[in-house]
Tab-separated table of C-alpha atoms and ligand atoms in Angstrom:
chain	number	residue	atom	x	y	z
X	1	UNK	CA	0.125	17.773	-2.402
X	2	UNK	CA	3.224	15.566	-2.462
X	3	UNK	CA	1.364	12.563	-1.103
X	4	UNK	CA	2.746	10.452	-3.965
X	5	UNK	CA	6.231	10.822	-2.550
X	6	UNK	CA	5.292	9.015	0.594
X	7	UNK	CA	4.853	5.461	-0.444
X	8	UNK	CA	8.369	4.005	-0.641
X	9	UNK	CA	9.938	4.551	-4.025
X	10	UNK	CA	10.418	0.844	-4.760
X	11	UNK	CA	6.597	0.651	-4.841
X	12	UNK	CA	6.250	3.645	-7.071
X	13	UNK	CA	7.632	2.095	-10.271
X	14	UNK	CA	5.606	1.557	-13.400
X	15	UNK	CA	4.689	-2.099	-13.550
X	16	UNK	CA	4.007	-3.552	-16.978
X	17	UNK	CA	1.313	-6.048	-17.964
X	18	UNK	CA	1.933	-8.864	-20.388
X	19	UNK	CA	0.234	-6.787	-23.114
X	20	UNK	CA	2.657	-3.912	-22.487
X	21	UNK	CA	5.630	-6.214	-22.846
X	22	UNK	CA	4.248	-7.862	-25.942
X	23	UNK	CA	3.591	-4.524	-27.551
X	24	UNK	CA	7.138	-3.330	-26.904
X	25	UNK	CA	8.517	-6.585	-28.273
X	26	UNK	CA	6.447	-6.305	-31.459
X	27	UNK	CA	7.647	-2.727	-31.892
X	28	UNK	CA	11.246	-3.667	-31.305
X	29	UNK	CA	11.550	-6.667	-33.560
X	30	UNK	CA	10.994	-4.949	-36.956
X	31	UNK	CA	13.366	-2.024	-36.192
X	32	UNK	CA	16.165	-1.853	-38.672
X	33	UNK	CA	19.612	-3.205	-37.985
X	34	UNK	CA	22.811	-1.541	-39.114
X	35	UNK	CA	25.191	-4.230	-40.353
X	36	UNK	CA	28.947	-3.626	-39.849
X	37	UNK	CA	31.119	-3.777	-42.955
X	38	UNK	CA	33.015	-6.864	-41.699
X	39	UNK	CA	29.795	-8.871	-41.647
X	40	UNK	CA	28.691	-7.566	-45.092
X	41	UNK	CA	31.900	-8.979	-46.547
X	42	UNK	CA	30.815	-12.451	-45.358
X	43	UNK	CA	27.921	-12.506	-47.760
X	44	UNK	CA	24.094	-12.200	-47.878
X	45	UNK	CA	23.205	-15.136	-45.598
X	46	UNK	CA	25.615	-13.976	-42.888
X	47	UNK	CA	24.102	-10.538	-43.042
X	48	UNK	CA	20.575	-11.919	-42.519
X	49	UNK	CA	21.734	-14.175	-39.695
X	50	UNK	CA	23.405	-11.134	-38.060
X	51	UNK	CA	20.212	-9.102	-38.340
X	52	UNK	CA	18.070	-11.756	-36.621
X	53	UNK	CA	20.671	-12.108	-33.896
X	54	UNK	CA	20.529	-8.361	-33.205
X	55	UNK	CA	16.720	-8.277	-33.331
X	56	UNK	CA	16.534	-11.116	-30.797
X	57	UNK	CA	19.103	-9.479	-28.577
X	58	UNK	CA	16.971	-6.342	-28.538
X	59	UNK	CA	13.861	-8.316	-27.783
X	60	UNK	CA	15.652	-10.055	-24.942
X	61	UNK	CA	16.781	-6.673	-23.530
X	62	UNK	CA	13.247	-5.315	-23.671
X	63	UNK	CA	11.777	-8.337	-21.949
X	64	UNK	CA	14.479	-8.438	-19.284
X	65	UNK	CA	14.162	-4.791	-18.445
X	66	UNK	CA	10.368	-4.770	-18.439
X	67	UNK	CA	9.966	-7.920	-16.346
X	68	UNK	CA	12.674	-6.725	-14.000
X	69	UNK	CA	10.408	-3.901	-13.001
X	70	UNK	CA	8.205	-6.526	-11.408
X	71	UNK	CA	11.041	-8.721	-10.290
X	72	UNK	CA	12.648	-5.827	-8.404
X	73	UNK	CA	9.569	-5.049	-6.363
X	74	UNK	CA	10.261	-5.843	-2.693
X	75	UNK	CA	8.595	-8.954	-1.318
X	76	UNK	CA	6.200	-8.212	1.548
X	77	UNK	CA	8.669	-9.447	4.145
X	78	UNK	CA	11.128	-6.786	2.995
X	79	UNK	CA	8.670	-3.927	3.461
X	80	UNK	CA	7.417	-2.046	6.475
X	81	UNK	CA	4.657	-4.223	7.930
X	82	UNK	CA	2.161	-1.406	7.385
X	83	UNK	CA	2.524	-1.675	3.600
X	84	UNK	CA	2.905	-5.443	3.735
X	85	UNK	CA	-0.385	-5.784	5.596
X	86	UNK	CA	-2.181	-3.448	3.235
X	87	UNK	CA	-0.900	-5.391	0.218
X	88	UNK	CA	-1.855	-8.690	1.821
X	89	UNK	CA	-5.319	-7.243	2.620
X	90	UNK	CA	-5.928	-6.723	-1.081
X	91	UNK	CA	-3.958	-9.538	-2.694
X	92	UNK	CA	-3.230	-12.142	-0.084
X	93	UNK	CA	-0.162	-14.156	-1.098
X	94	UNK	CA	-0.644	-13.298	-4.714
X	95	UNK	CA	1.622	-10.263	-4.579
X	96	UNK	CA	4.679	-12.246	-3.456
X	97	UNK	CA	3.801	-14.975	-5.925
X	98	UNK	CA	3.776	-12.568	-8.813
X	99	UNK	CA	7.108	-11.054	-7.839
X	100	UNK	CA	8.616	-14.531	-7.446
X	101	UNK	CA	7.326	-15.583	-10.846
X	102	UNK	CA	8.761	-12.448	-12.405
X	103	UNK	CA	12.151	-13.203	-10.831
X	104	UNK	CA	12.103	-16.669	-12.233
X	105	UNK	CA	10.914	-15.389	-15.584
X	106	UNK	CA	14.011	-13.207	-16.006
X	107	UNK	CA	16.195	-16.251	-15.391
X	108	UNK	CA	14.212	-18.516	-17.721
X	109	UNK	CA	14.246	-15.969	-20.544
X	110	UNK	CA	17.939	-15.391	-20.094
X	111	UNK	CA	18.619	-19.106	-20.404
X	112	UNK	CA	16.358	-19.300	-23.422
X	113	UNK	CA	18.180	-16.439	-25.059
X	114	UNK	CA	21.554	-18.040	-24.459
X	115	UNK	CA	20.257	-21.237	-26.097
X	116	UNK	CA	18.768	-19.481	-29.120
X	117	UNK	CA	21.730	-17.141	-29.492
X	118	UNK	CA	24.053	-20.029	-30.132
X	119	UNK	CA	21.474	-21.708	-32.375
X	120	UNK	CA	21.086	-18.581	-34.487
X	121	UNK	CA	24.851	-18.071	-34.629
X	122	UNK	CA	25.357	-21.549	-35.894
X	123	UNK	CA	22.532	-21.472	-38.443
X	124	UNK	CA	23.535	-21.807	-42.154
X	125	UNK	CA	20.970	-19.646	-43.835
X	126	UNK	CA	19.072	-16.472	-43.241
X	127	UNK	CA	15.734	-18.232	-43.287
X	128	UNK	CA	16.930	-20.751	-40.732
X	129	UNK	CA	17.933	-17.817	-38.467
X	130	UNK	CA	14.558	-16.187	-39.126
X	131	UNK	CA	12.694	-19.287	-37.974
X	132	UNK	CA	14.822	-19.548	-34.859
X	133	UNK	CA	14.260	-15.866	-34.164
X	134	UNK	CA	10.501	-16.284	-34.413
X	135	UNK	CA	10.626	-19.280	-32.198
X	136	UNK	CA	12.656	-17.435	-29.566
X	137	UNK	CA	10.267	-14.471	-29.522
X	138	UNK	CA	7.240	-16.775	-29.323
X	139	UNK	CA	8.623	-18.894	-26.517
X	140	UNK	CA	9.978	-15.953	-24.568
X	141	UNK	CA	6.653	-14.151	-24.782
X	142	UNK	CA	4.776	-17.226	-23.625
X	143	UNK	CA	6.997	-17.468	-20.566
X	144	UNK	CA	6.309	-13.788	-19.869
X	145	UNK	CA	2.562	-14.292	-20.324
X	146	UNK	CA	2.508	-17.122	-17.792
X	147	UNK	CA	4.763	-15.223	-15.375
X	148	UNK	CA	2.808	-11.966	-15.410
X	149	UNK	CA	-0.476	-13.713	-14.659
X	150	UNK	CA	-2.247	-11.613	-11.987
X	151	UNK	CA	-0.076	-8.571	-12.472
X	152	UNK	CA	-3.128	-6.397	-13.274
X	153	UNK	CA	-4.455	-6.769	-9.803
X	154	UNK	CA	-1.032	-5.926	-8.403
X	155	UNK	CA	-0.950	-2.730	-10.528
X	156	UNK	CA	-4.357	-1.702	-9.204
X	157	UNK	CA	-3.307	-2.363	-5.624
X	158	UNK	CA	-0.062	-0.379	-5.968
X	159	UNK	CA	-1.889	2.573	-7.516
X	160	UNK	CA	-4.285	2.502	-4.537
X	161	UNK	CA	-1.379	2.566	-2.147
X	162	UNK	CA	0.141	5.560	-3.885
X	163	UNK	CA	-2.904	7.616	-2.958
X	164	UNK	CA	-2.182	7.222	0.743
X	165	UNK	CA	-1.348	10.434	2.523
X	166	UNK	CA	2.177	10.667	3.951
X	167	UNK	CA	2.087	8.362	6.848
X	168	UNK	CA	5.206	8.474	8.921
X	169	UNK	CA	5.794	4.904	9.839
X	170	UNK	CA	8.219	5.567	12.642
X	171	UNK	CA	6.661	8.625	14.360
X	172	UNK	CA	4.600	8.100	17.453
X	173	UNK	CA	1.014	8.181	16.251
X	174	UNK	CA	-2.338	9.010	17.726
X	175	UNK	CA	-5.203	7.425	15.820
X	176	UNK	CA	-8.474	9.119	16.539
X	177	UNK	CA	-11.407	6.748	16.420
X	178	UNK	CA	-15.080	6.975	17.429
X	179	UNK	CA	-18.469	7.106	15.860
X	180	UNK	CA	-19.603	9.935	13.590
X	181	UNK	CA	-20.234	13.302	15.321
X	182	UNK	CA	-18.297	12.536	18.476
X	183	UNK	CA	-15.771	15.285	17.627
X	184	UNK	CA	-12.885	13.482	15.886
X	185	UNK	CA	-12.279	16.146	13.269
X	186	UNK	CA	-12.609	18.892	15.821
X	187	UNK	CA	-9.928	17.197	17.919
X	188	UNK	CA	-7.568	16.569	15.042
X	189	UNK	CA	-7.831	20.191	13.869
X	190	UNK	CA	-7.346	21.477	17.383
X	191	UNK	CA	-4.130	19.503	17.793
X	192	UNK	CA	-2.607	19.693	14.313
X	193	UNK	CA	-0.025	22.364	13.619
X	194	UNK	CA	-0.648	22.291	9.821
X	195	UNK	CA	-3.820	21.676	7.955
X	196	UNK	CA	-4.445	17.939	8.039
X	197	UNK	CA	-4.082	16.131	4.706
X	198	UNK	CA	-7.071	14.125	3.463
X	199	UNK	CA	-6.669	11.142	1.105
X	200	UNK	CA	-8.328	7.803	0.345
X	201	UNK	CA	-7.460	4.872	2.494
X	202	UNK	CA	-6.455	1.972	0.179
X	203	UNK	CA	-8.889	-0.837	-0.397
X	204	UNK	CA	-11.719	0.865	1.461
X	205	UNK	CA	-14.179	3.438	0.326
X	206	UNK	CA	-13.028	5.581	3.168
X	207	UNK	CA	-10.598	8.407	3.592
X	208	UNK	CA	-7.852	8.908	6.064
X	209	UNK	CA	-6.696	12.256	7.458
X	210	UNK	CA	-3.127	12.769	8.574
X	211	UNK	CA	-2.073	15.721	10.718
X	212	UNK	CA	0.888	16.513	12.905
X	213	UNK	CA	1.276	17.882	16.356
X	214	UNK	CA	4.644	19.574	16.560
X	215	UNK	CA	6.002	19.404	20.117
X	216	UNK	CA	9.441	20.755	19.295
X	217	UNK	CA	11.359	17.804	20.633
X	218	UNK	CA	9.177	15.369	18.694
X	219	UNK	CA	6.296	15.201	16.284
X	220	UNK	CA	3.186	13.204	16.971
X	221	UNK	CA	1.287	12.120	13.959
X	222	UNK	CA	-2.439	12.327	14.274
X	223	UNK	CA	-4.653	10.212	12.110
X	224	UNK	CA	-8.391	10.648	11.786
X	225	UNK	CA	-10.251	7.728	10.339
X	226	UNK	CA	-13.785	8.761	9.487
X	227	UNK	CA	-15.861	5.771	8.578
X	228	UNK	CA	-13.088	3.355	9.442
X	229	UNK	CA	-12.959	2.782	13.155
X	230	UNK	CA	-16.484	3.865	13.779
X	231	UNK	CA	-18.628	0.812	13.328
X	232	UNK	CA	-18.924	-2.770	14.467
X	233	UNK	CA	-16.596	-5.224	12.713
X	234	UNK	CA	-19.383	-7.253	11.284
X	235	UNK	CA	-20.319	-4.270	9.153
X	236	UNK	CA	-16.896	-4.279	7.492
X	237	UNK	CA	-15.892	-6.408	4.583
X	238	UNK	CA	-12.833	-8.654	5.024
X	239	UNK	CA	-10.516	-6.474	2.984
X	240	UNK	CA	-11.523	-3.422	4.935
X	241	UNK	CA	-10.962	-5.295	8.164
X	242	UNK	CA	-7.470	-6.274	7.125
X	243	UNK	CA	-6.671	-2.795	5.888
X	244	UNK	CA	-7.684	-1.458	9.239
X	245	UNK	CA	-5.607	-4.043	11.055
X	246	UNK	CA	-2.654	-2.650	9.103
X	247	UNK	CA	-2.898	0.431	11.311
X	248	UNK	CA	-1.844	-1.726	14.241
X	249	UNK	CA	1.632	-2.071	12.761
X	250	UNK	CA	2.218	1.606	13.361
X	251	UNK	CA	3.627	2.820	16.675
X	252	UNK	CA	0.196	4.007	17.542
X	253	UNK	CA	-2.321	4.494	20.284
X	254	UNK	CA	-6.009	4.637	19.429
X	255	UNK	CA	-7.859	7.439	21.176
X	256	UNK	CA	-11.465	6.252	21.136
X	257	UNK	CA	-13.576	9.364	21.478
X	258	UNK	CA	-17.043	9.073	22.941
X	259	UNK	CA	-19.827	11.560	23.176
X	260	UNK	CA	-21.607	11.035	26.493
X	261	UNK	CA	-24.179	13.741	25.885
X	262	UNK	CA	-27.770	12.582	26.318
X	263	UNK	CA	-28.506	13.897	22.831
X	264	UNK	CA	-25.485	12.340	21.126
X	265	UNK	CA	-25.871	11.441	17.486
X	266	UNK	CA	-25.406	7.747	18.188
X	267	UNK	CA	-26.662	6.353	21.478
X	268	UNK	CA	-24.062	5.695	24.140
X	269	UNK	CA	-24.915	1.990	23.921
X	270	UNK	CA	-24.069	1.911	20.238
X	271	UNK	CA	-20.830	3.716	20.922
X	272	UNK	CA	-19.884	1.086	23.550
X	273	UNK	CA	-20.560	-1.679	21.047
X	274	UNK	CA	-18.297	0.028	18.506
X	275	UNK	CA	-15.644	0.454	21.190
X	276	UNK	CA	-15.759	-3.296	21.821
X	277	UNK	CA	-15.365	-3.916	18.143
X	278	UNK	CA	-12.472	-1.535	17.653
X	279	UNK	CA	-10.738	-2.966	20.746
X	280	UNK	CA	-10.985	-6.479	19.450
X	281	UNK	CA	-9.432	-5.347	16.169
X	282	UNK	CA	-6.664	-3.140	17.576
X	283	UNK	CA	-6.049	-4.720	21.002
X	284	UNK	CA	-7.462	-3.342	24.221
X	285	UNK	CA	-4.118	-2.163	25.598
X	286	UNK	CA	-3.685	0.136	22.613
X	287	UNK	CA	-7.115	1.775	22.944
X	288	UNK	CA	-7.611	4.758	25.178
X	289	UNK	CA	-11.170	5.698	25.971
X	290	UNK	CA	-11.770	9.445	26.160
X	291	UNK	CA	-15.001	11.364	26.785
X	292	UNK	CA	-15.430	14.412	24.608
X	293	UNK	CA	-17.887	17.323	24.890
X	294	UNK	CA	-17.690	17.328	28.683
X	295	UNK	CA	-18.334	21.074	28.493
X	296	UNK	CA	-22.008	20.323	27.944
X	297	UNK	CA	-22.533	17.192	29.966
X	298	UNK	CA	-23.516	17.112	33.648
X	299	UNK	CA	-21.565	15.157	36.246
X	300	UNK	CA	-24.285	12.636	36.967
X	301	UNK	CA	-24.610	11.725	33.290
X	302	UNK	CA	-20.831	11.321	33.006
X	303	UNK	CA	-20.767	9.037	36.000
X	304	UNK	CA	-23.615	6.988	34.631
X	305	UNK	CA	-21.781	6.494	31.344
X	306	UNK	CA	-18.537	5.656	33.190
X	307	UNK	CA	-20.328	2.946	35.152
X	308	UNK	CA	-21.764	1.432	32.044
X	309	UNK	CA	-18.275	1.296	30.491
X	310	UNK	CA	-16.795	-0.234	33.618
X	311	UNK	CA	-19.379	-2.956	33.568
X	312	UNK	CA	-17.959	-3.857	30.145
X	313	UNK	CA	-14.423	-3.864	31.411
X	314	UNK	CA	-13.352	-0.470	30.026
X	315	UNK	CA	-12.289	2.573	31.942
X	316	UNK	CA	-12.362	6.209	30.883
X	317	UNK	CA	-8.923	7.688	30.900
X	318	UNK	CA	-9.771	11.317	30.358
X	319	UNK	CA	-12.519	13.850	29.881
X	320	UNK	CA	-11.901	16.562	27.312
X	321	UNK	CA	-13.576	19.230	25.305
X	322	UNK	CA	-12.078	19.275	21.797
X	323	UNK	CA	-14.108	22.360	20.990
X	324	UNK	CA	-12.933	24.435	23.952
X	325	UNK	CA	-9.484	22.921	24.315
X	326	UNK	CA	-10.128	21.528	27.766
X	327	UNK	CA	-7.623	18.866	28.888
X	328	UNK	CA	-5.983	18.578	25.476
X	329	UNK	CA	-2.519	19.040	27.003
X	330	UNK	CA	-3.355	16.178	29.348
X	331	UNK	CA	-4.439	14.075	26.402
X	332	UNK	CA	-1.161	14.598	24.568
X	333	UNK	CA	0.760	13.817	27.723
X	334	UNK	CA	-1.075	10.553	28.305
X	335	UNK	CA	-0.706	9.504	24.663
X	336	UNK	CA	3.052	10.212	24.718
X	337	UNK	CA	3.334	8.331	27.938
X	338	UNK	CA	1.584	5.276	26.446
X	339	UNK	CA	3.749	5.486	23.376
X	340	UNK	CA	6.840	5.507	25.538
X	341	UNK	CA	7.981	8.965	24.397
X	342	UNK	CA	10.145	10.644	27.022
X	343	UNK	CA	9.198	14.239	27.786
X	344	UNK	CA	12.189	16.578	28.055
X	345	UNK	CA	12.716	17.644	31.651
Z	1	GDP	N1	-20.020	21.125	22.822
Z	1	GDP	C1	-19.057	20.487	22.153
Z	1	GDP	N2	-19.231	20.206	20.856
Z	1	GDP	C2	-18.249	19.599	20.133
Z	1	GDP	C3	-17.040	19.229	20.778
Z	1	GDP	N3	-16.274	18.598	19.852
Z	1	GDP	C4	-16.961	18.607	18.713
Z	1	GDP	N4	-18.152	19.168	18.880
Z	1	GDP	C5	-19.195	19.393	17.855
Z	1	GDP	O1	-19.723	18.095	17.470
Z	1	GDP	C6	-20.014	18.110	16.101
Z	1	GDP	C7	-19.308	16.960	15.416
Z	1	GDP	O2	-17.910	17.206	15.446
Z	1	GDP	P1	-16.878	16.532	14.367
Z	1	GDP	O3	-15.553	16.948	14.845
Z	1	GDP	O4	-17.310	16.889	13.022
Z	1	GDP	O5	-17.153	15.028	14.666
Z	1	GDP	P2	-16.633	13.730	13.817
Z	1	GDP	O6	-17.772	13.260	12.975
Z	1	GDP	O7	-16.300	12.724	14.878
Z	1	GDP	O8	-15.441	14.147	13.081
Z	1	GDP	C8	-19.624	19.445	15.576
Z	1	GDP	O9	-20.770	20.233	15.531
Z	1	GDP	C9	-18.628	19.981	16.617
Z	1	GDP	O10	-18.604	21.377	16.735
Z	1	GDP	C10	-16.865	19.576	22.170
Z	1	GDP	O11	-15.851	19.260	22.806
Z	1	GDP	N5	-17.913	20.165	22.801
Z	2	MG	MG1	-15.060	13.997	10.975
């Protein structure tokens, strides 16, 4: 499906745990060393010293390259806020702390290697070199162990992020929200030019659906969020709440769909309460209230629902029928307008 290609590639690297590094170090150290003839001429002890020097150099290279994988991860302030917020939702400040520790680790181990390199070089016997080599490996690994504390959680978080569908962070975006059965999926399918892509939304048990509306001069991204923006905030856990707030970093308008039918799946009152919740999370000025299913609702009922909303300080911006395609062109126009996208004349 190609969704893996969408998370920025700096976040797609394999990140090692301390155990991974240790294992590679323990594999590297015993590997045989070819001794150049010039060294051999210098006698048995010099040969052994040379071997430990090379072994340690290899260990240092392994550690430096493995830990650099973590050290080279971008800090949250160097990412698009959407990813930064998602990562902070799951890990708080721990992500940046791990990256910072890894950066320091590379420096500390380099310094340590410099120190031990000259010690090994100036040792007199092979067994002295061997002791120094053991010391170096032990000390270097213990620096790595302390530095990579918490990296497991970071690995889990990154693998969650990789499951995200391709979200275009710069395209104008219409997020479709509303309680179950109001017609979100029907609307997204009606507007999307290609089949919308379904994938898990990181750090929630929910999925997110991304589609596109191709207008020729521009593309509008359409995101359906079943189970995400469809219930009161107090029913969400803190991580979920933060993950949802990440959506506000997109250039997006939330179309809050409501079903005003008398026989709607959730009562209109409940829908209003959810609207209040979603608005407080996303910001009222980014939420557009739209009545769906107007094909089957009488005028007097519509007016009654409108009044109720107005008493709560909301106004209905449009009436549509996702099923029959009524007013969908108007919906797109209004969304583009709110997103500040110029229509070609
Ligand atoms: N009459 C009518 N039914 C609709 C309309 N939009 C959706 N529905 C129906 O409402 C039900 C729920 O729609 P769905 O898109 O699955 O809602 P979701 O849970 O919000 O994604 C389905 O049976 C749809 O056919 C509409 O504009 N008019
Ligand atoms: Mg749905």
